[in-house]
Short mmCIF file of C-alpha atoms in Angstrom, two decimals:
data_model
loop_
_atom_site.label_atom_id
_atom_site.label_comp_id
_atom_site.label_asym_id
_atom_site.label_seq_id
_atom_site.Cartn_x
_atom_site.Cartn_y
_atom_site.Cartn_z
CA UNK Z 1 1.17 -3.58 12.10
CA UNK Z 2 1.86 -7.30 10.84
CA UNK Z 3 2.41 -9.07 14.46
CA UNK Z 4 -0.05 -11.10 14.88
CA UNK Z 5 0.07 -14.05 11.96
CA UNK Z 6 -1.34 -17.83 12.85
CA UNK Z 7 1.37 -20.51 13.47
CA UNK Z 8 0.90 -22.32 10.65
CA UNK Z 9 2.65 -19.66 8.25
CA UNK Z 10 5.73 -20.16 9.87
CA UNK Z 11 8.33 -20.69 7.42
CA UNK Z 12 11.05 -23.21 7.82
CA UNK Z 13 14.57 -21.62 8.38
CA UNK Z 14 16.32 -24.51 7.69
CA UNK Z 15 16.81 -24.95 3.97
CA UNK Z 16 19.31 -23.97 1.63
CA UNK Z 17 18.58 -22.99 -2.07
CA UNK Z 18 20.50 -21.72 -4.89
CA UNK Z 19 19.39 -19.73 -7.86
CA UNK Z 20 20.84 -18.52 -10.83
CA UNK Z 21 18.78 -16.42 -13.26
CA UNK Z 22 19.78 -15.57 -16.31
CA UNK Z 23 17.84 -12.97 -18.91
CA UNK Z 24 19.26 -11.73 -22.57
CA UNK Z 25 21.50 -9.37 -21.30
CA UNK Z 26 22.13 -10.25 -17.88
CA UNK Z 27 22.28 -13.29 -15.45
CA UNK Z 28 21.83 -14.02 -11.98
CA UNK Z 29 23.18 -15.86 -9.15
CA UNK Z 30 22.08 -16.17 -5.70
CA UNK Z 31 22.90 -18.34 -2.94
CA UNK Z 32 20.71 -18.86 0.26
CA UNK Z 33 22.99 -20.27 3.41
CA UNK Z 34 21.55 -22.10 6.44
CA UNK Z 35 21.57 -18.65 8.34
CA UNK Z 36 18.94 -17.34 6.43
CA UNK Z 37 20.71 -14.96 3.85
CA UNK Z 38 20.15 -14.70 0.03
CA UNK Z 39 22.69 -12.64 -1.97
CA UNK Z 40 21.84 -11.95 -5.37
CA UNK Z 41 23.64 -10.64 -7.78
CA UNK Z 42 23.22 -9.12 -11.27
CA UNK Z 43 25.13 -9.64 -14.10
CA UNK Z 44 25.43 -7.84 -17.08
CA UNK Z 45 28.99 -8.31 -19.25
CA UNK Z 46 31.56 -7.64 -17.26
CA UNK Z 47 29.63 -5.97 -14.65
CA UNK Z 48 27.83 -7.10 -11.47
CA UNK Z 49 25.46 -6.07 -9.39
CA UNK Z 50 25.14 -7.04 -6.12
CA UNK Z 51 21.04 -7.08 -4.58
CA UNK Z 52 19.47 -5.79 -1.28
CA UNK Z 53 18.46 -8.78 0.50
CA UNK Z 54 16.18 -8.45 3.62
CA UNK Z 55 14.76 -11.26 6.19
CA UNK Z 56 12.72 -10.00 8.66
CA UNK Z 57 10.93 -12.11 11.99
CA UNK Z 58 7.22 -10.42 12.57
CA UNK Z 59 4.92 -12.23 15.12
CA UNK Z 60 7.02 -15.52 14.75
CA UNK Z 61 6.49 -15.26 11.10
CA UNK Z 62 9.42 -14.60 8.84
CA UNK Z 63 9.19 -12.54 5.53
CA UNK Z 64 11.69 -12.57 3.06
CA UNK Z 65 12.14 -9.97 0.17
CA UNK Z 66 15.10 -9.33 -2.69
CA UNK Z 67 15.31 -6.19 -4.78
CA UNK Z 68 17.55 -6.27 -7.64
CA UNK Z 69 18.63 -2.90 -9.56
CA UNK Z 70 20.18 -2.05 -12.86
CA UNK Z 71 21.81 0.81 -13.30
CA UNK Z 72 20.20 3.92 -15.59
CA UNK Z 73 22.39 2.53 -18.33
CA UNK Z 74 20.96 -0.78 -18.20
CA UNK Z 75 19.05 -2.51 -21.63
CA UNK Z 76 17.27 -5.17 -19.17
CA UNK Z 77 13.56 -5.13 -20.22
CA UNK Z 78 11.80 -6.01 -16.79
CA UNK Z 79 8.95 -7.75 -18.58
CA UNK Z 80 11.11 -10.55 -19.83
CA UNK Z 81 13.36 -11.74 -17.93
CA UNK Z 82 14.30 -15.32 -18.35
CA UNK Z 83 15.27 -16.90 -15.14
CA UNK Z 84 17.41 -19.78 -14.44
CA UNK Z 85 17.31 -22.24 -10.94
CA UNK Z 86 19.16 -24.40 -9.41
CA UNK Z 87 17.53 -25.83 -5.94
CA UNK Z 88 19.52 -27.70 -3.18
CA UNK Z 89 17.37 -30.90 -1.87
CA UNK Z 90 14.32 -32.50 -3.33
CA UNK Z 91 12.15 -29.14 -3.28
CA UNK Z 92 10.09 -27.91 -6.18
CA UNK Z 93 9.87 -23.99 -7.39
CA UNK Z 94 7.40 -22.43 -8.60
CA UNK Z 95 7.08 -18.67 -9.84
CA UNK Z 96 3.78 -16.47 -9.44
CA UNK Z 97 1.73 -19.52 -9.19
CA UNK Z 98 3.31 -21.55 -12.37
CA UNK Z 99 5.64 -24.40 -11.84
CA UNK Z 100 9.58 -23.59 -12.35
CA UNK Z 101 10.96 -24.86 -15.83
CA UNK Z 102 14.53 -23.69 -16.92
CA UNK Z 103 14.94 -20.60 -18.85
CA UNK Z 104 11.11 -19.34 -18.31
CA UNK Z 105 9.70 -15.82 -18.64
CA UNK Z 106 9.29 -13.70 -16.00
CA UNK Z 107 7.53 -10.48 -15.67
CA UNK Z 108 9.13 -7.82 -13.32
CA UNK Z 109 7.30 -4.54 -14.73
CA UNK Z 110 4.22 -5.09 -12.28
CA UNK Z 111 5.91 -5.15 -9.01
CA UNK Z 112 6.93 -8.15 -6.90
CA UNK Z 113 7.07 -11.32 -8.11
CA UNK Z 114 6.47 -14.56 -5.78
CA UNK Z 115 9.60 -17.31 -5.69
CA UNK Z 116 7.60 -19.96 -3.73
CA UNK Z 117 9.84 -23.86 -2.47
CA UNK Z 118 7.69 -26.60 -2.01
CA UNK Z 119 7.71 -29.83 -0.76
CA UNK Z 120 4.76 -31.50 -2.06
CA UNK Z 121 2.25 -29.37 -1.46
CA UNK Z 122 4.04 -27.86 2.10
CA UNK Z 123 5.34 -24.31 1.35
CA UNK Z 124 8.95 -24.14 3.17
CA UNK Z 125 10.11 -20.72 2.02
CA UNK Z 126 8.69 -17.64 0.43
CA UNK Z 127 10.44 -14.70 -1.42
CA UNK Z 128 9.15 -11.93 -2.63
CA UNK Z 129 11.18 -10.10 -5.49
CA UNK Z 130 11.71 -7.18 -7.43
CA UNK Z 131 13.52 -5.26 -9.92
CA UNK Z 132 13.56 -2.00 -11.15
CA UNK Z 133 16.33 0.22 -12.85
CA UNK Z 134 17.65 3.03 -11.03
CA UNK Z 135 17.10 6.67 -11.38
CA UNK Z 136 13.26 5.95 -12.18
CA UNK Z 137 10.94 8.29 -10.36
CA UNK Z 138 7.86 7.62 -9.89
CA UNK Z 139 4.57 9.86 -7.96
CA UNK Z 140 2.98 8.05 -5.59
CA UNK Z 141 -0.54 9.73 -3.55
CA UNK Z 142 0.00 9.20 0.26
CA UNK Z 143 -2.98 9.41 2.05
CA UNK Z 144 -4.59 8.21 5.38
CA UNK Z 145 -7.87 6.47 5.75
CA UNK Z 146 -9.79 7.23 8.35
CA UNK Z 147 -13.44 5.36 6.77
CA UNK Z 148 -12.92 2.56 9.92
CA UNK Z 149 -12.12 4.58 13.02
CA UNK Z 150 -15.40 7.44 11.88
CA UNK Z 151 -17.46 4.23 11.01
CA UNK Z 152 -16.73 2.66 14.43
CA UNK Z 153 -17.62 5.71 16.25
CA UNK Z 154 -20.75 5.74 14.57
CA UNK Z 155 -21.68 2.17 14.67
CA UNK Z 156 -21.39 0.98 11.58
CA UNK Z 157 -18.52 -0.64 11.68
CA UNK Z 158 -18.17 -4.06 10.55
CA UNK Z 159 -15.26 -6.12 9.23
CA UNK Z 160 -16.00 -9.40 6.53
CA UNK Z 161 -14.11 -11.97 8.95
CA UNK Z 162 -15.68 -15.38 9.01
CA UNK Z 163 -13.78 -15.98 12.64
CA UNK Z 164 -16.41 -15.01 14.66
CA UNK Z 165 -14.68 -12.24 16.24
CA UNK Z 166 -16.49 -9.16 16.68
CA UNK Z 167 -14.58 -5.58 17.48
CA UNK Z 168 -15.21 -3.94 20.56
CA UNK Z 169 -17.97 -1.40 20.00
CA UNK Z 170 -17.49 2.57 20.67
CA UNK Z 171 -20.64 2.65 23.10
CA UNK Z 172 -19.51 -0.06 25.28
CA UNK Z 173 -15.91 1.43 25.64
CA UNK Z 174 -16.25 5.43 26.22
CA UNK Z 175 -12.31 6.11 27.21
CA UNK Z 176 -11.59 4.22 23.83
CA UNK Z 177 -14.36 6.05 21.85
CA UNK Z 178 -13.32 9.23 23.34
CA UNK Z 179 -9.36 8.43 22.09
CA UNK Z 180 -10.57 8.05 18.45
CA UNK Z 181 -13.17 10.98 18.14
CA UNK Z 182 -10.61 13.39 18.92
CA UNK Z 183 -7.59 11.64 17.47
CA UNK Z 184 -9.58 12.04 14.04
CA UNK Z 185 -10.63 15.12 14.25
CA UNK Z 186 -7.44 16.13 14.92
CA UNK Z 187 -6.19 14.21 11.68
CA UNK Z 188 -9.25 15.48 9.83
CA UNK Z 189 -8.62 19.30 10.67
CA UNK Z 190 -5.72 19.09 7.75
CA UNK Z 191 -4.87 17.43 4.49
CA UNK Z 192 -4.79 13.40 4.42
CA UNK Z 193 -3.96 13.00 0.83
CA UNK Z 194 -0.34 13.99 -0.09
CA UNK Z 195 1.86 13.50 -3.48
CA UNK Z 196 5.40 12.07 -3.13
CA UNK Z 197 7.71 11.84 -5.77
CA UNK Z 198 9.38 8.46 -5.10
CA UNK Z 199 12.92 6.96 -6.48
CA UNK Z 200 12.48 2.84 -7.37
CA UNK Z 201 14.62 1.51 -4.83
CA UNK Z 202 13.21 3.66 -1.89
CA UNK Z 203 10.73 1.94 0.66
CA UNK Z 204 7.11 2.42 1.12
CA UNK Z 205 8.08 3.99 4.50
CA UNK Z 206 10.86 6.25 3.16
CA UNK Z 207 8.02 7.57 1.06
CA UNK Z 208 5.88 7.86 3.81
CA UNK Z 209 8.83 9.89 6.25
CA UNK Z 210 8.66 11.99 2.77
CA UNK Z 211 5.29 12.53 2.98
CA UNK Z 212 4.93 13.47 6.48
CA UNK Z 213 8.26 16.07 5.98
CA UNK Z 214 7.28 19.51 6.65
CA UNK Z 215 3.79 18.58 7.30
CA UNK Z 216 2.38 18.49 11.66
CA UNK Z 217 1.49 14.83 11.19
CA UNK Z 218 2.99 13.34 14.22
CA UNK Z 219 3.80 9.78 13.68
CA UNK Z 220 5.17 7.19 16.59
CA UNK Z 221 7.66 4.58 15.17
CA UNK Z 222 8.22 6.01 11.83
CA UNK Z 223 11.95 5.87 12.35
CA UNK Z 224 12.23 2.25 14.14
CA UNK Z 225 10.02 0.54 11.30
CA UNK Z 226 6.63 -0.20 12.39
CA UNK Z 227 4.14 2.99 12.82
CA UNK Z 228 2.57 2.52 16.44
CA UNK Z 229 0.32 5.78 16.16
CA UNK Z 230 -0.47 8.47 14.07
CA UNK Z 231 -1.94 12.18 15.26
CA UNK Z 232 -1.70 15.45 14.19
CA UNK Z 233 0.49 18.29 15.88
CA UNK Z 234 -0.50 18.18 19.90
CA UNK Z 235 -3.37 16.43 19.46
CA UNK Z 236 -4.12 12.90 21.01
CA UNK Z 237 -3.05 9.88 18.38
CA UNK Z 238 -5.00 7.37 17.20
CA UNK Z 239 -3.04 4.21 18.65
CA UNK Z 240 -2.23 0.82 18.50
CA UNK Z 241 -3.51 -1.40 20.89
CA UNK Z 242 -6.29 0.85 21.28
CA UNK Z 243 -8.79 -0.93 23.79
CA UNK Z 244 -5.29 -2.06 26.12
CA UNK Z 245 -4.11 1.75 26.11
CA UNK Z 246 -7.33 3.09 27.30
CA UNK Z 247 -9.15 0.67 28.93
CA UNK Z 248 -6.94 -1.55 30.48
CA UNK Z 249 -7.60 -4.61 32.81
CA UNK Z 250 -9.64 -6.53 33.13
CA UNK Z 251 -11.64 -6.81 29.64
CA UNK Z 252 -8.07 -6.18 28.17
CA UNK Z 253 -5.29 -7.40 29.25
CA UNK Z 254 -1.78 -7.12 27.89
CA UNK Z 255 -1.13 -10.68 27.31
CA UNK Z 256 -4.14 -11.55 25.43
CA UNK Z 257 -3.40 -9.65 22.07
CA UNK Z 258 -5.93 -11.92 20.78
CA UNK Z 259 -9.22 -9.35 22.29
CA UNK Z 260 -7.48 -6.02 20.74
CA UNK Z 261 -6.90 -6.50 16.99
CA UNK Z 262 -6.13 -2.24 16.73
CA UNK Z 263 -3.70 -0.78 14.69
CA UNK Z 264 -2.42 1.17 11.51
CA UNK Z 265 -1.83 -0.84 8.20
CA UNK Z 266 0.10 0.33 5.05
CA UNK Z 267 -1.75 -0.84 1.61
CA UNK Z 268 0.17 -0.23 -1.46
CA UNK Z 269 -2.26 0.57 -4.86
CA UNK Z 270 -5.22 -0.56 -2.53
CA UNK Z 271 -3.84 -3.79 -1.41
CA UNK Z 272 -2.71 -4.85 1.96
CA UNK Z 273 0.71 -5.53 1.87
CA UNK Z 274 2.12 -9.14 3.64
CA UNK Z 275 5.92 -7.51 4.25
CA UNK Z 276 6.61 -4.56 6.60
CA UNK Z 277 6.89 -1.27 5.16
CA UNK Z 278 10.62 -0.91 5.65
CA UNK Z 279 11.00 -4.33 3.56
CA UNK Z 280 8.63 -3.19 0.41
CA UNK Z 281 10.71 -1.10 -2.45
CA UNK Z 282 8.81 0.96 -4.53
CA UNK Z 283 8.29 -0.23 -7.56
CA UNK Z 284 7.55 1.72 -11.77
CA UNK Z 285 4.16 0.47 -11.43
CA UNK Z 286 3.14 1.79 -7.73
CA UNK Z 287 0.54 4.97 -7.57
CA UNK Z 288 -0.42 4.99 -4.18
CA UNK Z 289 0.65 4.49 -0.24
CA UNK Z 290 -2.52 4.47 1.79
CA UNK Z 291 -2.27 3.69 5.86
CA UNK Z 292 -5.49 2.44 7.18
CA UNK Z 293 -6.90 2.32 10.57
CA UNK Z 294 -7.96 -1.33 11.44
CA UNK Z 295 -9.69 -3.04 13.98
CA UNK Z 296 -9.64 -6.48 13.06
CA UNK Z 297 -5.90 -7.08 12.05
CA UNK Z 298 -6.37 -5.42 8.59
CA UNK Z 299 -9.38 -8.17 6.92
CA UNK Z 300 -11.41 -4.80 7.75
CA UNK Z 301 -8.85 -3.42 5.01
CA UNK Z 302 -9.15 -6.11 2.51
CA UNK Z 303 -6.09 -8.06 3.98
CA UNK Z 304 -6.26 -12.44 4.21
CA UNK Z 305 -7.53 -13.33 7.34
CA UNK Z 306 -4.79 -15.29 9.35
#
């Protein structure tokens, strides 16, 4: 569920950057055009690789990620990996937090790694990237959290926003309340908690189609790229846009996203993720794939409040 972002992260689509990283046994070069694209590709000898690129526009806000993978055969050692950039226009670089400086370290082996242009202090463009080397498998515990939606229908929900908003509460909505209690129990009458063995390279929601494989988990939007709902078998789902789908008019209308904050969030090793789950590639060093129930655009989850 990452629609609904604050204007100010919009990134500027209008820039144009090259890079060119280079480690001990391999080199890269990318090249960002004014349409948005960034091909990468891997070098190693006389061999290239070329990397998955992917730009994606969610709720005006426009995420970029690169994945970059060496073959089985490959020496690279992800935890050193010296990079190399070139930048068109008067824009600064800097790497996981630490300014740019020609042929510096960078560590791959954790995950994602943030390539952040500046102007100033104005961010302008934001990539997220990652490496891995194919063929590695890796288990990763799927499970679905449920703590929100049962601690909403008991009244104890809260969520650590310092907005002011405050979720619709399960005794003032009974259509809503109604939708959830039997939505969970119907998720609750099977297992939540499901291992998947995972290929680097492979998405968090590849994992997650692996996951709910075989199993009566009945999952709306799986296949298009953002999960809407999640149920089990013929039971009712618990939904996004909860309070509009149940409700209604006039305490929720359709165009004013801003009173139903609802919906399901993917975290990956207990961390809201800020790219959609088609976008993030499972990495050596991911355990777990947990989708959450929020009701305050995921801070109720541990996400950034936007």
């Amino acid at each position: 569920m990452f629609k609904k972002f604050n204007n100010k992260k919009i990134f500027s689509l209008l820039l144009a950057l090259v890079l060119v990283l280079g480690m001990s046994v391999s080199s890269f070069a990318a090249t960002l055009t004014d349409d948005g694209i960034l091909v990468v590709k891997a070098i190693e000898g006389s061999n290239e690789y070329t990397a998955e690129m992917k730009f994606v526009d969610v709720g005006g806000v426009t995420r970029y990620t690169g994945y970059i993978e060496f073959p089985n055969s490959s020496s690279v050692d992800l935890s050193d990996v010296e990079i190399v950039a070139t930048i068109a226009g008067s824009y600064t670089l800097e790497v996981d937090g630490t300014p740019y400086t020609p042929n510096m370290s960078v560590d791959f082996s954790e995950g994602y790694v943030d390539f952040v242009l500046k102007s100033g202090s104005t961010v302008y463009r934001t990539y997220q990237m990652n490496a891995n080397i194919q063929g590695t498998s890796v288990l990763i515990f799927v499970t679905i959290d449920l703590e929100n939606a049962n601690d909403w229908l008991d009244g104890t929900y809260t969520s650590p926003n310092t907005g002011g908003y405050v979720a619709p509460t399960a005794a003032a909505y009974p259509a809503a309340a109604a939708r959830v209690q039997n939505a969970v129990t119907g998720l609750e009458s099977g297992s939540l908690f499901i291992p998947v063995t995972a290929e680097v390279g492979e998405s968090a929601m590849d994992v997650f189609q692996k996951a709910v494989d075989g199993t009566n988990l009945n999952v709306i939007g799986i296949n298009s790229g953002y999960v809407s709902e999640i149920g089990r078998g013929a039971d009712p789902t618990l939904p996004d846009l909860l309070f509009q789908k149940t409700e209604g008019e006039p305490d929720f209308p359709s165009w004013d996203w801003e009173k139903d904050r609802t919906g399901w969030i993917y975290l990956i090793n207990g961390e809201v993720a800020n790219i959609g789950a088609s976008q993030y590639i499972i990495t050596a060093s991911d355990s777990t794939l947990t989708w959450g129930y929020t009701f305050d655009w995921g801070i109720d989850l541990g996400g950034p409040e936007w």
